[in-house]
């Protein structure tokens, strides 16, 4: 889980610099991850169901193979464009196809991993074990951007992280194939669809909740009990996706850096943001015992302030602090949205509401990156101004609509 998340966010952190060095449109860079996220959202529930019928070990190995082959092919096509073997635009189109391979098959591993952990734990320890497994995704969002600048290699340049993380993935695949025992399809343990691992896409706990719930029923998205929380998730999730995807381009343009320099600076900013979000979820929230309503209100205020500050930052220090502040706010909002939706329904509907929460999280990272980069092309601070405005406009709704 950690390897898949780290490899994906490592690519995301260097891709704006790669796009600029190749001369491809910024919108094409955003589309590369939007397409992959869309395929993931479609494929993840399918793989979750198939793992119950065909065995979890097979699905884990399939997901790891999809990750390794996708990341390696991404490196090949990007390197071919960098050294001039393929024209930049065809190279990038091939890269997008390789990303679709990841979205299609990489989504098989997380739900199968959940099911294996669920099968090997008692009912009392299951939620804690699955939350720990989900935290590997969150830790990967820190390690990926942090390590990517170290793997910018001679000749292939910024495509280096793709090759290195494919090697990491192959190592994990070999160890998994040797040590993970065969399992019998069915049984008590099961997995659930997991949100696309993306910059700013830290786990909310919804997937673990869906995996441990006894029901698998349907719950309409417009159910009046959960609709306010679903709306909060849509607005704040899109704001977060817009802010995260445009940050690489903003760093290049505001700091006037070369592509090579920008990769390292982007890694620093993203690492600060991921650390702030995980600090909120692992440290601040458990100790302050904030209610979902309080998390939503304070999260919106902090995220809005951070987004507004990002748009008008002119130094690496300002960008890192502002992005960290916005990520801290989103770190409040994501688990607040999940917990609020869960508490709004009865115990027999926990699986259904968790499934809706996961689908909302995934949908935000399909359109959000492309919207953010599209706004950025009009005016650099625009995606951050729009994100801050959307969060501030949401505040009266939060204060009046959410029950104390």
CSV table of C-alpha atoms in Angstrom, one decimal:
chain,number,residue,atom,x,y,z
A,1,UNK,CA,0.0,0.0,0.0
A,2,UNK,CA,2.8,2.4,0.9
A,3,UNK,CA,4.7,1.6,-2.3
A,4,UNK,CA,1.7,2.2,-4.5
A,5,UNK,CA,0.9,5.5,-2.9
A,6,UNK,CA,4.5,6.7,-2.8
A,7,UNK,CA,5.1,5.8,-6.5
A,8,UNK,CA,2.0,7.6,-7.6
A,9,UNK,CA,2.6,10.8,-5.7
A,10,UNK,CA,6.3,10.8,-6.7
A,11,UNK,CA,5.2,10.9,-10.3
A,12,UNK,CA,2.7,13.6,-9.6
A,13,UNK,CA,5.3,15.8,-7.9
A,14,UNK,CA,7.7,15.8,-10.8
A,15,UNK,CA,5.2,15.8,-13.7
A,16,UNK,CA,4.7,19.6,-13.9
A,17,UNK,CA,8.4,20.0,-14.3
A,18,UNK,CA,8.5,17.2,-16.9
A,19,UNK,CA,5.6,18.8,-18.8
A,20,UNK,CA,7.3,22.2,-18.9
A,21,UNK,CA,10.7,20.6,-20.0
A,22,UNK,CA,8.9,18.7,-22.8
A,23,UNK,CA,6.8,21.8,-23.8
A,24,UNK,CA,3.5,20.0,-23.6
A,25,UNK,CA,0.4,22.0,-22.5
A,26,UNK,CA,-0.2,22.2,-18.7
A,27,UNK,CA,-3.8,20.9,-19.3
A,28,UNK,CA,-2.3,17.7,-20.8
A,29,UNK,CA,-0.4,17.2,-17.5
A,30,UNK,CA,-3.5,17.5,-15.4
A,31,UNK,CA,-5.4,15.2,-17.9
A,32,UNK,CA,-2.8,12.4,-17.3
A,33,UNK,CA,-3.9,12.0,-13.7
A,34,UNK,CA,-7.6,12.8,-14.2
A,35,UNK,CA,-7.8,10.0,-16.7
A,36,UNK,CA,-6.0,7.6,-14.4
A,37,UNK,CA,-8.2,8.6,-11.5
A,38,UNK,CA,-11.4,8.1,-13.5
A,39,UNK,CA,-10.3,4.6,-14.5
A,40,UNK,CA,-9.5,3.9,-10.9
A,41,UNK,CA,-12.9,5.0,-9.7
A,42,UNK,CA,-14.6,2.7,-12.1
A,43,UNK,CA,-12.3,-0.3,-11.6
A,44,UNK,CA,-11.9,-0.2,-7.8
A,45,UNK,CA,-15.4,-1.5,-6.9
A,46,UNK,CA,-15.2,-4.2,-9.6
A,47,UNK,CA,-11.9,-5.5,-8.2
A,48,UNK,CA,-13.2,-5.4,-4.6
A,49,UNK,CA,-16.1,-7.7,-5.6
A,50,UNK,CA,-13.8,-10.0,-7.6
A,51,UNK,CA,-11.4,-10.5,-4.8
A,52,UNK,CA,-14.1,-12.1,-2.8
A,53,UNK,CA,-14.7,-14.7,-5.5
A,54,UNK,CA,-11.2,-15.3,-7.0
A,55,UNK,CA,-8.9,-15.0,-4.0
A,56,UNK,CA,-7.1,-12.0,-2.5
A,57,UNK,CA,-3.5,-13.1,-3.1
A,58,UNK,CA,-4.2,-13.1,-6.9
A,59,UNK,CA,-5.7,-9.6,-6.7
A,60,UNK,CA,-2.7,-8.2,-4.7
A,61,UNK,CA,-0.2,-9.6,-7.2
A,62,UNK,CA,-2.3,-8.3,-10.1
A,63,UNK,CA,-2.4,-4.8,-8.6
A,64,UNK,CA,1.3,-4.8,-7.9
A,65,UNK,CA,2.1,-6.0,-11.4
A,66,UNK,CA,-0.2,-3.3,-12.8
A,67,UNK,CA,1.6,-0.7,-10.7
A,68,UNK,CA,5.1,-1.9,-11.7
A,69,UNK,CA,4.4,-2.2,-15.4
A,70,UNK,CA,2.5,1.2,-15.5
A,71,UNK,CA,5.3,3.1,-13.7
A,72,UNK,CA,8.0,1.5,-15.8
A,73,UNK,CA,6.2,2.3,-19.1
A,74,UNK,CA,5.7,5.9,-17.8
A,75,UNK,CA,9.4,6.1,-17.3
A,76,UNK,CA,10.2,4.7,-20.7
A,77,UNK,CA,7.9,7.1,-22.6
A,78,UNK,CA,8.9,10.1,-20.6
A,79,UNK,CA,12.6,9.3,-21.0
A,80,UNK,CA,12.1,8.8,-24.8
A,81,UNK,CA,10.6,12.3,-25.0
A,82,UNK,CA,13.3,13.8,-22.8
A,83,UNK,CA,16.2,12.4,-24.9
A,84,UNK,CA,14.4,13.1,-28.2
A,85,UNK,CA,13.7,9.6,-29.4
A,86,UNK,CA,9.9,10.5,-29.6
A,87,UNK,CA,8.3,13.9,-30.2
A,88,UNK,CA,7.1,15.4,-26.9
A,89,UNK,CA,3.4,15.2,-27.6
A,90,UNK,CA,3.3,11.6,-28.8
A,91,UNK,CA,5.5,10.7,-25.8
A,92,UNK,CA,3.1,12.3,-23.4
A,93,UNK,CA,0.1,10.6,-25.0
A,94,UNK,CA,1.8,7.2,-24.6
A,95,UNK,CA,2.4,8.3,-20.9
A,96,UNK,CA,-1.3,8.9,-20.5
A,97,UNK,CA,-2.1,5.4,-21.8
A,98,UNK,CA,0.4,3.9,-19.4
A,99,UNK,CA,-1.3,5.8,-16.5
A,100,UNK,CA,-4.6,4.2,-17.5
A,101,UNK,CA,-2.9,0.8,-17.0
A,102,UNK,CA,-2.2,1.8,-13.4
A,103,UNK,CA,-5.8,3.0,-12.9
A,104,UNK,CA,-7.2,-0.2,-14.3
A,105,UNK,CA,-5.1,-2.8,-12.5
A,106,UNK,CA,-3.5,-0.9,-9.6
A,107,UNK,CA,-6.9,-0.6,-8.0
A,108,UNK,CA,-7.0,-4.4,-7.5
A,109,UNK,CA,-4.4,-4.4,-4.7
A,110,UNK,CA,-5.9,-2.2,-1.9
A,111,UNK,CA,-9.2,-3.9,-1.4
A,112,UNK,CA,-7.6,-7.4,-1.5
A,113,UNK,CA,-5.0,-6.2,1.0
A,114,UNK,CA,-7.8,-5.1,3.3
A,115,UNK,CA,-9.5,-8.4,3.0
A,116,UNK,CA,-6.3,-10.3,3.9
A,117,UNK,CA,-5.8,-8.2,7.0
A,118,UNK,CA,-9.5,-8.6,7.9
A,119,UNK,CA,-9.3,-12.3,7.6
A,120,UNK,CA,-6.2,-12.4,9.9
A,121,UNK,CA,-7.6,-10.3,12.7
A,122,UNK,CA,-10.3,-10.7,15.3
A,123,UNK,CA,-13.5,-8.5,14.9
A,124,UNK,CA,-12.3,-6.4,17.9
A,125,UNK,CA,-8.9,-5.6,16.3
A,126,UNK,CA,-10.1,-5.3,12.7
A,127,UNK,CA,-10.9,-1.6,12.5
A,128,UNK,CA,-7.6,-0.7,14.1
A,129,UNK,CA,-5.7,-3.0,11.8
A,130,UNK,CA,-7.4,-1.7,8.7
A,131,UNK,CA,-6.9,1.9,9.8
A,132,UNK,CA,-3.2,1.2,10.2
A,133,UNK,CA,-3.1,-0.3,6.7
A,134,UNK,CA,-4.9,2.8,5.3
A,135,UNK,CA,-2.3,5.0,7.0
A,136,UNK,CA,0.3,3.4,4.7
A,137,UNK,CA,-1.4,5.3,1.9
A,138,UNK,CA,-1.0,8.5,3.9
A,139,UNK,CA,2.6,7.9,4.7
A,140,UNK,CA,3.3,7.1,1.0
A,141,UNK,CA,2.0,10.6,0.1
A,142,UNK,CA,4.9,12.0,2.2
A,143,UNK,CA,7.6,9.6,1.1
A,144,UNK,CA,6.8,9.9,-2.7
A,145,UNK,CA,7.4,13.6,-3.1
A,146,UNK,CA,10.2,13.6,-0.5
A,147,UNK,CA,12.2,10.9,-2.3
A,148,UNK,CA,11.5,11.8,-6.0
A,149,UNK,CA,14.1,14.6,-6.3
A,150,UNK,CA,16.8,12.1,-5.2
A,151,UNK,CA,16.0,9.9,-8.1
A,152,UNK,CA,16.5,12.4,-10.9
A,153,UNK,CA,19.1,10.4,-12.9
A,154,UNK,CA,21.6,11.1,-15.6
A,155,UNK,CA,20.4,10.8,-19.2
A,156,UNK,CA,16.7,10.1,-18.3
A,157,UNK,CA,16.6,13.1,-16.0
A,158,UNK,CA,13.2,13.7,-14.4
A,159,UNK,CA,11.9,10.3,-15.7
A,160,UNK,CA,14.3,8.7,-13.1
A,161,UNK,CA,11.8,8.5,-10.2
A,162,UNK,CA,9.5,6.4,-12.4
A,163,UNK,CA,12.2,3.8,-13.0
A,164,UNK,CA,13.3,3.7,-9.4
A,165,UNK,CA,9.8,3.3,-8.0
A,166,UNK,CA,9.1,0.5,-10.6
A,167,UNK,CA,12.2,-1.3,-9.2
A,168,UNK,CA,10.8,-0.8,-5.6
A,169,UNK,CA,7.5,-2.2,-6.8
A,170,UNK,CA,9.2,-5.2,-8.4
A,171,UNK,CA,11.0,-5.9,-5.1
A,172,UNK,CA,7.7,-5.8,-3.2
A,173,UNK,CA,6.0,-8.0,-5.8
A,174,UNK,CA,8.7,-10.6,-5.5
A,175,UNK,CA,8.5,-10.6,-1.7
A,176,UNK,CA,4.7,-10.7,-1.8
A,177,UNK,CA,4.7,-13.6,-4.3
A,178,UNK,CA,7.1,-15.6,-2.0
A,179,UNK,CA,5.6,-14.8,1.4
A,180,UNK,CA,1.9,-14.1,1.0
A,181,UNK,CA,0.0,-17.4,1.4
A,182,UNK,CA,-2.8,-18.6,-0.8
A,183,UNK,CA,-6.3,-17.9,0.5
A,184,UNK,CA,-9.7,-19.4,0.0
A,185,UNK,CA,-12.2,-17.1,-1.8
A,186,UNK,CA,-15.0,-16.0,0.4
A,187,UNK,CA,-14.7,-16.1,4.2
A,188,UNK,CA,-15.4,-13.5,6.8
A,189,UNK,CA,-12.8,-10.9,5.7
A,190,UNK,CA,-13.6,-8.6,2.8
A,191,UNK,CA,-12.2,-5.4,1.3
A,192,UNK,CA,-13.7,-2.3,-0.1
A,193,UNK,CA,-12.9,0.2,-2.8
A,194,UNK,CA,-10.2,2.7,-1.9
A,195,UNK,CA,-9.9,6.3,-3.0
A,196,UNK,CA,-7.3,7.1,-5.7
A,197,UNK,CA,-3.9,7.8,-4.1
A,198,UNK,CA,-3.2,11.4,-5.0
A,199,UNK,CA,-1.5,14.5,-3.7
A,200,UNK,CA,-3.7,15.7,-0.9
A,201,UNK,CA,-5.7,12.4,-1.0
A,202,UNK,CA,-5.0,11.2,2.5
A,203,UNK,CA,-7.2,8.4,3.8
A,204,UNK,CA,-10.4,9.4,5.5
A,205,UNK,CA,-11.2,6.0,7.1
A,206,UNK,CA,-14.3,5.5,4.8
A,207,UNK,CA,-12.8,2.5,3.1
A,208,UNK,CA,-11.9,0.7,6.3
A,209,UNK,CA,-15.4,1.5,7.6
A,210,UNK,CA,-16.9,-0.1,4.5
A,211,UNK,CA,-14.7,-3.2,4.9
A,212,UNK,CA,-15.8,-3.8,8.5
A,213,UNK,CA,-19.5,-3.0,8.1
A,214,UNK,CA,-22.0,-5.9,8.1
A,215,UNK,CA,-24.2,-4.5,5.3
A,216,UNK,CA,-23.6,-3.8,1.6
A,217,UNK,CA,-26.9,-2.1,0.9
A,218,UNK,CA,-27.6,1.0,-1.2
A,219,UNK,CA,-28.1,4.5,0.1
A,220,UNK,CA,-29.1,7.3,-2.3
A,221,UNK,CA,-26.6,10.2,-2.5
A,222,UNK,CA,-29.4,12.6,-2.1
A,223,UNK,CA,-30.7,11.0,1.2
A,224,UNK,CA,-31.5,14.1,3.3
A,225,UNK,CA,-29.5,12.6,6.3
A,226,UNK,CA,-26.2,12.5,4.4
A,227,UNK,CA,-26.7,15.0,1.6
A,228,UNK,CA,-25.2,18.0,3.6
A,229,UNK,CA,-22.1,15.9,4.2
A,230,UNK,CA,-21.8,14.7,0.6
A,231,UNK,CA,-22.0,18.4,-0.5
A,232,UNK,CA,-19.3,19.3,1.9
A,233,UNK,CA,-17.2,16.4,0.5
A,234,UNK,CA,-17.7,17.5,-3.1
A,235,UNK,CA,-16.9,21.2,-2.5
A,236,UNK,CA,-13.9,20.7,-0.3
A,237,UNK,CA,-12.5,17.7,-2.2
A,238,UNK,CA,-12.5,19.7,-5.5
A,239,UNK,CA,-10.9,22.6,-3.7
A,240,UNK,CA,-8.2,20.4,-2.4
A,241,UNK,CA,-7.6,18.7,-5.8
A,242,UNK,CA,-7.4,22.0,-7.6
A,243,UNK,CA,-4.9,23.4,-5.0
A,244,UNK,CA,-2.7,20.2,-5.1
A,245,UNK,CA,-2.5,19.8,-8.9
A,246,UNK,CA,-1.6,23.4,-9.7
A,247,UNK,CA,1.0,23.8,-7.0
A,248,UNK,CA,3.9,22.4,-9.2
A,249,UNK,CA,3.2,24.9,-12.0
A,250,UNK,CA,2.9,27.8,-9.4
A,251,UNK,CA,6.3,26.9,-7.9
A,252,UNK,CA,8.0,26.9,-11.4
A,253,UNK,CA,6.5,30.3,-12.4
A,254,UNK,CA,6.5,32.2,-9.1
A,255,UNK,CA,10.1,31.2,-8.1
A,256,UNK,CA,11.3,31.3,-11.8
A,257,UNK,CA,13.1,27.9,-11.6
A,258,UNK,CA,14.3,25.5,-14.1
A,259,UNK,CA,12.6,22.1,-14.4
A,260,UNK,CA,15.3,20.3,-12.5
A,261,UNK,CA,15.3,22.9,-9.7
A,262,UNK,CA,11.5,22.9,-9.5
A,263,UNK,CA,11.3,19.1,-8.9
A,264,UNK,CA,13.2,19.5,-5.6
A,265,UNK,CA,11.3,22.6,-4.4
A,266,UNK,CA,7.9,21.0,-5.3
A,267,UNK,CA,8.9,17.9,-3.3
A,268,UNK,CA,9.5,20.1,-0.2
A,269,UNK,CA,6.2,21.9,-0.5
A,270,UNK,CA,4.2,18.7,-1.0
A,271,UNK,CA,6.0,17.0,1.8
A,272,UNK,CA,5.1,19.9,4.2
A,273,UNK,CA,1.5,19.7,3.1
A,274,UNK,CA,1.2,15.9,3.5
A,275,UNK,CA,2.9,16.1,6.9
A,276,UNK,CA,0.4,18.8,8.1
A,277,UNK,CA,-2.6,16.8,6.9
A,278,UNK,CA,-1.4,13.7,8.7
A,279,UNK,CA,-0.6,15.7,11.8
A,280,UNK,CA,-4.2,16.8,11.9
A,281,UNK,CA,-5.5,13.2,11.4
A,282,UNK,CA,-3.0,11.4,13.6
A,283,UNK,CA,-2.3,13.9,16.4
A,284,UNK,CA,-4.6,16.9,16.7
A,285,UNK,CA,-8.0,15.4,16.0
A,286,UNK,CA,-7.7,12.4,18.4
A,287,UNK,CA,-6.4,14.7,21.2
A,288,UNK,CA,-8.9,17.6,20.8
A,289,UNK,CA,-11.9,15.3,20.3
A,290,UNK,CA,-13.5,17.7,17.8
A,291,UNK,CA,-17.0,16.9,16.6
A,292,UNK,CA,-17.6,16.5,12.8
A,293,UNK,CA,-19.3,19.9,12.8
A,294,UNK,CA,-16.3,21.5,14.4
A,295,UNK,CA,-13.9,19.8,12.1
A,296,UNK,CA,-15.9,21.0,9.1
A,297,UNK,CA,-16.1,24.6,10.2
A,298,UNK,CA,-12.5,25.0,11.4
A,299,UNK,CA,-11.2,23.0,8.5
A,300,UNK,CA,-13.0,25.3,6.0
A,301,UNK,CA,-11.6,28.4,7.7
A,302,UNK,CA,-8.0,27.1,7.8
A,303,UNK,CA,-8.1,25.7,4.3
A,304,UNK,CA,-9.5,28.9,2.9
A,305,UNK,CA,-6.8,31.0,4.6
A,306,UNK,CA,-4.1,28.7,3.3
A,307,UNK,CA,-5.4,28.7,-0.3
A,308,UNK,CA,-5.7,32.5,-0.4
A,309,UNK,CA,-2.1,32.7,0.9
A,310,UNK,CA,-0.8,30.3,-1.6
A,311,UNK,CA,-2.0,32.3,-4.5
A,312,UNK,CA,0.0,35.3,-3.5
A,313,UNK,CA,3.1,33.7,-2.2
A,314,UNK,CA,6.4,34.7,-3.8
A,315,UNK,CA,9.0,32.6,-1.9
A,316,UNK,CA,9.5,28.9,-1.1
A,317,UNK,CA,9.0,29.6,2.6
A,318,UNK,CA,5.7,31.3,2.0
A,319,UNK,CA,4.5,28.6,-0.4
A,320,UNK,CA,5.4,25.8,2.0
A,321,UNK,CA,3.8,27.4,5.0
A,322,UNK,CA,0.7,28.4,3.1
A,323,UNK,CA,0.3,25.0,1.5
A,324,UNK,CA,0.8,23.4,4.9
A,325,UNK,CA,-1.9,25.6,6.4
A,326,UNK,CA,-4.3,24.6,3.7
A,327,UNK,CA,-3.5,21.0,4.0
A,328,UNK,CA,-4.0,21.2,7.8
A,329,UNK,CA,-7.5,22.5,7.1
A,330,UNK,CA,-8.2,19.8,4.5
A,331,UNK,CA,-6.9,17.3,7.1
A,332,UNK,CA,-9.7,18.4,9.4
A,333,UNK,CA,-12.3,18.4,6.6
A,334,UNK,CA,-11.8,14.9,5.1
A,335,UNK,CA,-12.3,12.9,8.3
A,336,UNK,CA,-15.0,15.3,9.5
A,337,UNK,CA,-16.9,14.7,6.3
A,338,UNK,CA,-16.5,10.9,6.7
A,339,UNK,CA,-17.5,10.8,10.4
A,340,UNK,CA,-20.4,13.2,9.9
A,341,UNK,CA,-21.9,11.1,7.2
A,342,UNK,CA,-21.4,7.9,9.2
A,343,UNK,CA,-23.1,9.4,12.3
A,344,UNK,CA,-26.0,10.5,10.3
A,345,UNK,CA,-27.3,7.0,9.6
A,346,UNK,CA,-27.9,3.8,11.6
A,347,UNK,CA,-25.6,0.9,12.2
A,348,UNK,CA,-27.3,-1.1,9.4
A,349,UNK,CA,-26.3,1.5,6.8
A,350,UNK,CA,-22.7,2.0,7.6
A,351,UNK,CA,-21.4,0.0,4.6
A,352,UNK,CA,-23.6,1.9,2.2
A,353,UNK,CA,-22.7,5.4,3.5
A,354,UNK,CA,-19.0,4.5,3.5
A,355,UNK,CA,-19.3,3.5,-0.1
A,356,UNK,CA,-20.8,6.8,-1.0
A,357,UNK,CA,-18.1,8.6,0.9
A,358,UNK,CA,-15.4,6.8,-1.0
A,359,UNK,CA,-17.1,7.5,-4.3
A,360,UNK,CA,-17.2,11.2,-3.5
A,361,UNK,CA,-13.5,11.2,-2.6
A,362,UNK,CA,-12.7,9.5,-5.9
A,363,UNK,CA,-14.8,11.8,-8.0
A,364,UNK,CA,-13.1,14.9,-6.6
A,365,UNK,CA,-9.7,13.8,-8.0
A,366,UNK,CA,-11.1,13.1,-11.5
A,367,UNK,CA,-12.2,16.6,-12.4
A,368,UNK,CA,-10.5,18.7,-9.7
A,369,UNK,CA,-7.0,18.6,-11.2
A,370,UNK,CA,-8.1,19.6,-14.7
A,371,UNK,CA,-10.3,22.4,-13.4
A,372,UNK,CA,-7.4,23.7,-11.2
A,373,UNK,CA,-4.9,23.7,-14.0
A,374,UNK,CA,-7.4,25.2,-16.4
A,375,UNK,CA,-8.0,28.1,-14.1
A,376,UNK,CA,-4.2,28.4,-13.6
A,377,UNK,CA,-3.7,29.0,-17.3
A,378,UNK,CA,-6.0,32.1,-17.1
A,379,UNK,CA,-4.3,33.6,-14.1
A,380,UNK,CA,-1.8,32.0,-11.7
A,381,UNK,CA,-3.6,32.7,-8.4
A,382,UNK,CA,-7.0,31.9,-9.8
A,383,UNK,CA,-7.4,28.3,-8.7
A,384,UNK,CA,-6.5,29.3,-5.1
A,385,UNK,CA,-8.8,32.3,-5.1
A,386,UNK,CA,-11.6,30.1,-6.4
A,387,UNK,CA,-10.9,27.4,-3.8
A,388,UNK,CA,-10.8,29.9,-1.0
A,389,UNK,CA,-14.0,31.6,-2.1
A,390,UNK,CA,-15.8,28.3,-2.4
A,391,UNK,CA,-14.8,27.3,1.1
A,392,UNK,CA,-15.8,30.7,2.6
A,393,UNK,CA,-19.2,30.5,0.8
A,394,UNK,CA,-19.7,27.1,2.3
A,395,UNK,CA,-19.2,28.4,5.8
A,396,UNK,CA,-22.7,29.8,6.3
A,397,UNK,CA,-24.1,26.5,5.1
A,398,UNK,CA,-22.0,24.7,7.7
A,399,UNK,CA,-23.0,27.0,10.5
A,400,UNK,CA,-26.7,26.8,9.7
A,401,UNK,CA,-27.3,23.4,8.2
A,402,UNK,CA,-25.2,21.1,10.4
A,403,UNK,CA,-26.6,20.1,13.7
A,404,UNK,CA,-24.6,20.8,16.9
